[in-house]
Coordinates of C-alpha atoms in Angstrom, one line a residue:
I1 CA 202.8 94.9 116.4
L2 CA 202.0 96.5 119.5
V3 CA 199.3 99.7 119.3
K4 CA 197.8 102.5 121.5
L5 CA 194.5 103.5 120.9
D6 CA 193.2 106.5 120.7
K7 CA 189.6 106.0 121.6
I8 CA 188.1 102.6 122.3
M9 CA 187.0 101.1 119.4
Y10 CA 183.4 99.5 119.1
G11 CA 184.1 95.5 119.7
F12 CA 186.7 95.9 122.3
K13 CA 186.1 93.9 125.5
E14 CA 186.9 97.7 126.9
A15 CA 183.9 99.7 125.0
A16 CA 180.7 98.3 126.4
Y17 CA 182.5 99.3 129.8
W18 CA 183.6 102.7 128.7
W19 CA 180.5 103.5 127.1
N20 CA 178.4 103.0 130.1
K21 CA 181.0 104.8 132.5
T22 CA 180.1 107.6 129.4
L23 CA 176.6 107.5 129.1
T24 CA 176.3 107.6 133.3
K25 CA 178.1 110.5 133.3
V26 CA 176.1 112.3 131.3
F27 CA 172.8 111.4 133.3
L28 CA 174.8 112.1 136.6
D29 CA 176.2 115.3 135.8
N30 CA 172.8 116.4 135.2
G31 CA 170.6 115.8 138.2
Y32 CA 169.8 112.3 137.7
R33 CA 170.4 109.3 140.2
Q34 CA 171.2 105.3 138.8
M35 CA 168.8 102.9 141.0
S36 CA 170.6 100.7 143.1
K37 CA 168.1 97.7 142.1
D38 CA 169.1 98.6 138.7
Q39 CA 172.4 100.9 137.5
C40 CA 170.5 101.2 134.3
V41 CA 167.6 102.8 135.3
M42 CA 168.1 106.6 135.8
V43 CA 165.3 108.4 137.5
K44 CA 164.7 112.4 138.0
T45 CA 162.8 113.9 140.0
E46 CA 162.1 118.5 140.7
G47 CA 158.7 118.7 142.8
S48 CA 156.0 116.8 140.8
K49 CA 157.7 116.4 138.0
V50 CA 159.7 113.2 137.0
S51 CA 162.0 111.7 134.8
Y52 CA 163.0 107.7 134.2
C53 CA 165.1 106.5 131.3
A54 CA 165.7 102.7 131.1
I55 CA 168.9 102.5 129.1
T56 CA 169.9 99.3 127.4
V57 CA 173.1 99.8 125.8
D58 CA 172.8 102.9 123.7
D59 CA 168.7 103.0 123.9
C60 CA 167.3 105.2 126.0
F61 CA 163.8 105.1 126.8
F62 CA 161.8 107.6 128.6
A63 CA 158.5 108.1 130.9
I64 CA 158.1 112.0 131.1
T65 CA 156.2 114.0 132.9
R66 CA 153.8 116.2 130.6
D67 CA 156.0 119.4 130.6
E68 CA 157.3 120.4 126.8
E69 CA 160.5 122.0 128.9
W70 CA 160.9 119.2 131.1
I71 CA 160.6 116.9 127.9
N72 CA 162.8 119.0 125.5
G73 CA 165.3 119.2 128.3
A74 CA 166.5 115.2 128.5
I75 CA 167.0 115.2 124.9
N76 CA 168.7 118.1 124.9
M77 CA 171.1 116.4 127.0
L78 CA 171.5 114.0 125.3
K79 CA 172.3 116.4 121.9
A80 CA 174.5 118.1 123.8
A81 CA 176.6 114.9 124.9
F82 CA 176.8 113.1 121.7
E83 CA 176.9 113.7 117.8
E84 CA 174.7 111.7 116.6
L85 CA 170.4 111.1 117.6
T86 CA 167.5 110.0 117.0
V87 CA 164.3 111.1 118.8
E88 CA 160.6 109.4 118.7
R89 CA 157.9 111.0 120.7
G90 CA 154.2 109.7 121.0
E91 CA 151.7 107.3 122.0
T92 CA 153.4 104.7 119.9
I93 CA 156.9 104.2 119.7
N94 CA 159.3 101.5 118.8
I95 CA 162.4 100.3 120.9
L96 CA 164.4 96.7 120.4
G97 CA 162.0 95.0 118.6
M98 CA 159.4 96.2 119.9
T99 CA 156.2 98.0 119.2
V100 CA 154.9 100.0 122.8
R101 CA 151.4 101.4 121.7
M102 CA 150.0 103.3 124.9
E103 CA 145.4 103.3 125.2
R104 CA 145.4 106.1 127.3
A105 CA 141.9 105.5 127.5
K106 CA 141.8 102.0 128.3
G107 CA 144.3 102.9 130.7
R108 CA 146.9 100.2 129.6
A109 CA 150.1 99.6 127.1
V110 CA 149.9 97.0 124.5
I111 CA 153.4 95.9 122.9
N112 CA 153.6 93.3 119.9
Q113 CA 157.0 92.4 117.7
K114 CA 155.7 92.2 113.9
R115 CA 158.9 93.1 112.7
F116 CA 160.5 90.0 114.7
V117 CA 157.7 87.9 112.9
D118 CA 159.1 89.4 109.5
N119 CA 162.5 88.3 110.3
L120 CA 161.2 84.6 112.0
I121 CA 159.5 84.1 109.0
T122 CA 162.0 85.6 106.7
T123 CA 165.2 83.4 108.1
Y124 CA 163.8 80.4 109.0
G125 CA 162.1 80.1 106.4
V126 CA 158.7 79.6 108.5
T127 CA 155.9 78.5 105.9
K128 CA 153.1 76.5 108.3
T129 CA 151.5 78.3 111.6
A130 CA 150.3 76.5 114.6
V131 CA 148.0 77.3 117.5
T132 CA 150.0 76.2 120.3
P133 CA 154.1 76.5 120.9
A134 CA 153.9 72.7 121.6
T135 CA 152.2 69.3 121.7
G136 CA 152.2 66.7 124.6
D137 CA 155.6 65.0 123.4
L138 CA 157.6 68.6 123.9
M139 CA 159.5 66.9 127.0
Y140 CA 159.9 63.6 125.5
A141 CA 163.4 63.3 123.3
R142 CA 163.0 60.4 120.3
E143 CA 165.6 58.0 120.6
D144 CA 164.8 56.7 117.0
S145 CA 165.5 59.9 115.8
K146 CA 168.6 61.1 114.0
L147 CA 171.3 63.2 115.0
L148 CA 171.0 66.8 113.8
E149 CA 174.2 67.6 111.4
D150 CA 173.5 71.7 112.2
Q151 CA 173.6 72.3 116.2
R152 CA 174.2 75.8 115.1
K153 CA 171.4 76.8 113.0
F154 CA 168.7 74.9 116.5
M155 CA 170.9 76.5 118.6
S156 CA 170.2 80.0 116.7
L157 CA 166.7 79.6 116.5
N158 CA 166.1 78.6 119.6
A159 CA 168.0 81.6 120.8
T160 CA 166.0 83.8 118.8
L161 CA 162.8 81.8 120.0
M162 CA 164.1 82.7 123.5
Y163 CA 164.3 86.0 122.8
A164 CA 160.9 86.6 121.9
S165 CA 159.8 84.5 125.0
K166 CA 161.6 87.6 127.2
R167 CA 159.8 90.3 125.7
T168 CA 156.0 89.4 124.6
Y169 CA 155.8 85.8 124.1
P170 CA 155.8 84.2 127.8
E171 CA 153.3 81.9 126.5
I172 CA 156.1 80.2 124.9
S173 CA 159.2 80.0 127.5
F174 CA 158.5 76.4 129.0
A175 CA 159.2 75.2 125.3
V176 CA 162.7 77.4 124.8
V177 CA 163.7 76.5 128.2
Y178 CA 163.3 72.6 127.6
L179 CA 164.6 72.6 124.4
S180 CA 167.5 74.7 125.2
S181 CA 168.8 71.7 127.5
R182 CA 169.2 69.9 124.3
Y183 CA 171.9 72.3 123.1
N184 CA 174.8 70.3 121.1
K185 CA 172.7 66.9 121.2
A186 CA 169.4 67.8 119.0
T187 CA 167.8 65.9 117.1
E188 CA 165.9 66.2 114.0
D189 CA 162.6 66.3 116.6
D190 CA 163.8 69.1 118.2
Y191 CA 164.3 71.1 115.4
A192 CA 160.9 69.8 114.4
K193 CA 159.5 70.8 118.1
A194 CA 161.3 74.4 117.8
M195 CA 160.1 75.5 114.3
R196 CA 156.7 74.3 116.3
V197 CA 157.0 77.5 118.9
A198 CA 158.1 79.1 115.3
E199 CA 155.0 78.2 113.7
Y200 CA 153.1 79.4 116.1
I201 CA 153.9 82.9 116.9
V202 CA 153.8 83.0 113.2
G203 CA 150.1 81.7 113.5
C204 CA 149.8 84.6 116.3
G205 CA 150.3 87.3 113.6
E206 CA 148.9 90.9 114.5
S207 CA 146.7 89.8 116.8
H208 CA 149.2 88.8 119.4
G209 CA 150.1 91.6 122.3
L210 CA 151.5 91.5 125.5
I211 CA 149.3 93.8 127.7
L212 CA 149.9 95.7 130.6
S213 CA 146.8 97.6 132.5
P214 CA 146.9 98.1 135.7
K215 CA 144.4 98.4 138.3
S216 CA 147.1 99.8 141.4
L217 CA 150.9 99.7 141.6
Q218 CA 150.4 96.7 144.2
L219 CA 152.3 94.4 143.4
V220 CA 151.2 90.6 142.9
A221 CA 152.4 86.7 142.2
K222 CA 152.0 83.4 141.5
S223 CA 153.8 80.1 141.7
D224 CA 153.7 76.3 140.8
A225 CA 155.5 73.2 140.0
S226 CA 155.1 70.9 137.2
Y227 CA 157.1 67.4 139.4
A228 CA 159.4 65.2 138.3
E229 CA 158.9 66.8 134.7
H230 CA 162.8 66.6 133.1
A231 CA 164.4 63.3 132.7
D232 CA 166.4 63.6 135.3
G233 CA 163.7 63.3 137.4
K234 CA 163.9 67.0 137.8
S235 CA 160.6 69.2 138.5
H236 CA 160.1 72.7 136.5
T237 CA 159.1 76.1 138.7
G238 CA 156.7 78.9 136.7
G239 CA 155.7 81.7 138.5
A240 CA 154.7 85.9 137.1
V241 CA 155.1 88.9 139.4
G242 CA 152.6 91.5 137.8
F243 CA 150.6 94.5 139.2
E244 CA 146.9 94.2 141.0
S245 CA 144.6 94.1 137.2
D246 CA 141.3 93.2 136.5
Y247 CA 142.2 92.3 132.5
A248 CA 146.6 91.3 133.2
C249 CA 149.6 92.9 133.8
W250 CA 152.2 91.1 133.8
F251 CA 155.8 92.0 133.7
M252 CA 157.9 89.0 135.0
W253 CA 157.6 85.3 134.3
L254 CA 160.1 82.7 135.3
S255 CA 160.3 79.2 134.1
T256 CA 163.0 77.4 134.6
K257 CA 164.5 73.3 135.1
Q258 CA 164.7 73.7 139.2
P259 CA 168.4 72.3 139.9
V260 CA 167.7 69.9 142.4
V261 CA 165.8 66.8 142.8
A262 CA 162.5 66.8 144.6
L263 CA 161.2 64.4 146.5
S264 CA 157.9 65.2 146.5
T265 CA 154.9 67.6 144.8
C266 CA 155.1 69.9 147.9
E267 CA 158.9 70.0 147.9
S268 CA 158.7 71.2 144.4
E269 CA 156.2 73.6 145.2
L270 CA 158.4 75.2 147.8
I271 CA 161.4 75.6 145.6
A272 CA 158.9 77.2 142.7
T273 CA 157.8 79.1 145.8
C274 CA 161.4 80.4 146.9
T275 CA 162.3 81.2 143.6
V276 CA 159.4 83.2 142.6
G277 CA 159.7 85.0 146.1
C278 CA 163.5 86.4 145.1
A279 CA 162.1 87.9 142.2
V280 CA 159.0 89.7 144.0
E281 CA 161.4 91.0 146.9
W282 CA 163.5 92.5 143.8
A283 CA 160.5 93.6 142.5
R284 CA 158.9 94.9 145.8
Q285 CA 162.5 96.7 146.1
F286 CA 162.0 98.0 143.1
V287 CA 158.9 99.8 142.9
Q288 CA 159.2 101.2 146.3
E289 CA 162.5 103.4 145.2
L290 CA 160.5 104.6 142.8
G291 CA 158.0 105.8 145.3
Y292 CA 154.7 103.0 145.7
A293 CA 155.2 101.7 148.7
Q294 CA 153.6 98.2 148.7
G295 CA 151.7 96.9 151.2
T296 CA 151.8 92.5 152.2
I297 CA 152.3 91.3 148.5
G298 CA 150.5 87.8 148.3
I299 CA 151.9 85.2 145.7
G300 CA 149.5 82.7 144.7
V301 CA 150.2 78.6 145.9
D302 CA 148.2 75.8 145.0
N303 CA 149.1 73.4 147.1
K304 CA 148.4 73.1 150.2
C305 CA 151.2 71.0 152.4
S306 CA 153.2 73.5 150.5
M307 CA 151.2 76.4 151.7
R308 CA 150.7 74.9 155.5
L309 CA 155.0 74.5 155.5
L310 CA 155.2 78.3 154.7
E311 CA 152.8 79.5 157.2
Q312 CA 154.0 77.5 159.9
G313 CA 157.8 78.7 159.1
T314 CA 158.8 75.6 158.7

């Protein structure tokens, strides 16, 4: 049967493309421009007034100058283009399963995922709590552990945890990255390790939050490596990028298995610094495009040998 669609339906491969094209046109027709480093971020400026909008499919997160006419203009722009629109304003808003709370007196924003924790308990039956996401035997695969019958259940749990690690729980990144290498060969021990991460999240409760408290908009970064951490001899990269802060303001973090086998701790540290450096360069261009000039961006490295090689450029 051959049919011709009058409209693109949700679920079709082409739907995402046409939806993005339609939504983007609305912004461009109303004086916004797409950022070159991330085309899902729209920017509009007029004198001292500015409107930023970060788009995730059909969720639009606005940061706008406090001017009612300017704010209503952004809302009415979308109301005129689409049939249904839900608007949420205030010092505390919910977006993409996260709660963003502005604490202006303290000069910071706090992001948490309370509803995510509740869903984790309900979906996976988490009944215990843990004080850390993993124990010292995380990287050791027990050969005597039975192969898990339901591999999809393990992958589903770890993918759920990875979602949290990308949002407000960066401290679990190392554990979920390692567990993702166990897909389709996970054992009961691997599932127990994944549950341990879930128990840690539940144990944090409502007190957990990602705090963004910048002192300035000057970028800073940290880089580190764990040499020959994996069973195949490969090392592991860790790092973070953020703004200068007396407290905390990391908005990008990396935890990844290195693609090649490093022959020394020095080499593993160089690979890690290169990986973090790529993230720093993207962030530098992004922030500068928003209009915030950057000086020299320091990357914290703790290996003297790699530091010397980086300084020499060899």
